[in-house]
Amino acid sequence: MNGHSPLALVPKTDAKQSMKDFKTDQEVRWCPGCGDYAILAAVQSFLPELGLKRENITFVSGIGCSSRFPYYMNTYGFHSIHGRAPAIATGLATSRPDLSVWVVTGDGDALSIGGNHLIHALRRNVNLKILLFNNRIYGLTKGQYSPTSEVGKITKSTPMGSLDAPFNPISLAVGAEGTFVARTIDSDRKHLQSVLRAAAEHRGTALVEIYQNCNIFNDGAFDPLKDAEVRDDITIRLEDGEPIVFGADRQKALRRTRTGSFEVVDVADVDPSEIVVHDAANPDPSQAFALSRLDSPAFEHTPIGIFRNVDRPSYDEQMRAQVEEAAETQGPGDLAALLGSGDTWRID
């Protein structure tokens, strides 16, 4: 946990909570088999561990399949407008330090119309947690390509294949100097919940990209990461402070090249000192960025876990400090006097 806990000001509950306490009476309306169900269950079963009052937890969403999330959480919630969930959540988090604020968004919502709102929330380091459901498709509008769809993707809006180079959400977040950047998978509840715990305790903005299967319009997009026969050989599980070693028999590792990028090597062929040790707390984002590039077609390996987890004062902490300083030096202020000051006139 970096710095002091952002949950320190959020009221705690005296009653023991369970997953049932976070379920609503609303019918969950996603397509049968959608990965959103697994994420919802993971969040509902994880939140009781925080011991927070449900009325002090808020979920803010934008537009898309994932954005129905607030209806199914027995907390406060706000189903907002397309791409603007980080902006609305920023206002909420900065004005209410007694809340645990979560944003639920999708790859289309967050990375198309919401792109600027996302990167500015990250760079400001506002005390909120962003869950980015990435299924690499527009599901709610029935299967158009999204900002994370691969080049050549055949969809209703790209019948001859997409020409757009896709966003890498992790690279984008690291490039925006996000202080907590992580990736996990909808079907791996243990890993998903471990990342959520770390995100909840992080001071500032935490971005968690969740690979989420859309079984209707992009089924199987992440199957290799779930296939028992190959997943261990292509999935790199990041553990802070540990050498980056992977493979079914732990036979593969990462080594730095002279250009600063990474290459996959056989453990038996290198000296242990050459193997990269993961350092999520490194203020220099270059290692985290290099790791984020490993799932490009040239490497075909996918890191999951926490890429970056650095300590930096949150935007809301600094804003409150400025307000307190202004009140001490200039007095508490008078809104009516402020509105009536300066160049004012009356029209009869």
XYZ file of C-alpha atoms in Angstrom, residues 40 65 71 86 90 133 159 235 237 247 250 275 295 300 325:
15
model
C -19.865 -8.479 -11.166
C -22.882 -3.041 -21.803
C -27.931 -1.061 -11.279
C -14.193 9.857 -15.225
C -13.612 13.370 -10.502
C -13.817 -3.801 -19.412
C -16.553 -5.568 -43.650
C 0.936 -15.444 -19.910
C 2.276 -13.042 -14.316
C 6.129 -20.917 -18.685
C 9.146 -21.812 -15.413
C 16.657 -11.789 -15.698
C 1.395 -8.372 -26.046
C 2.633 -12.891 -28.537
C -4.769 27.409 3.144
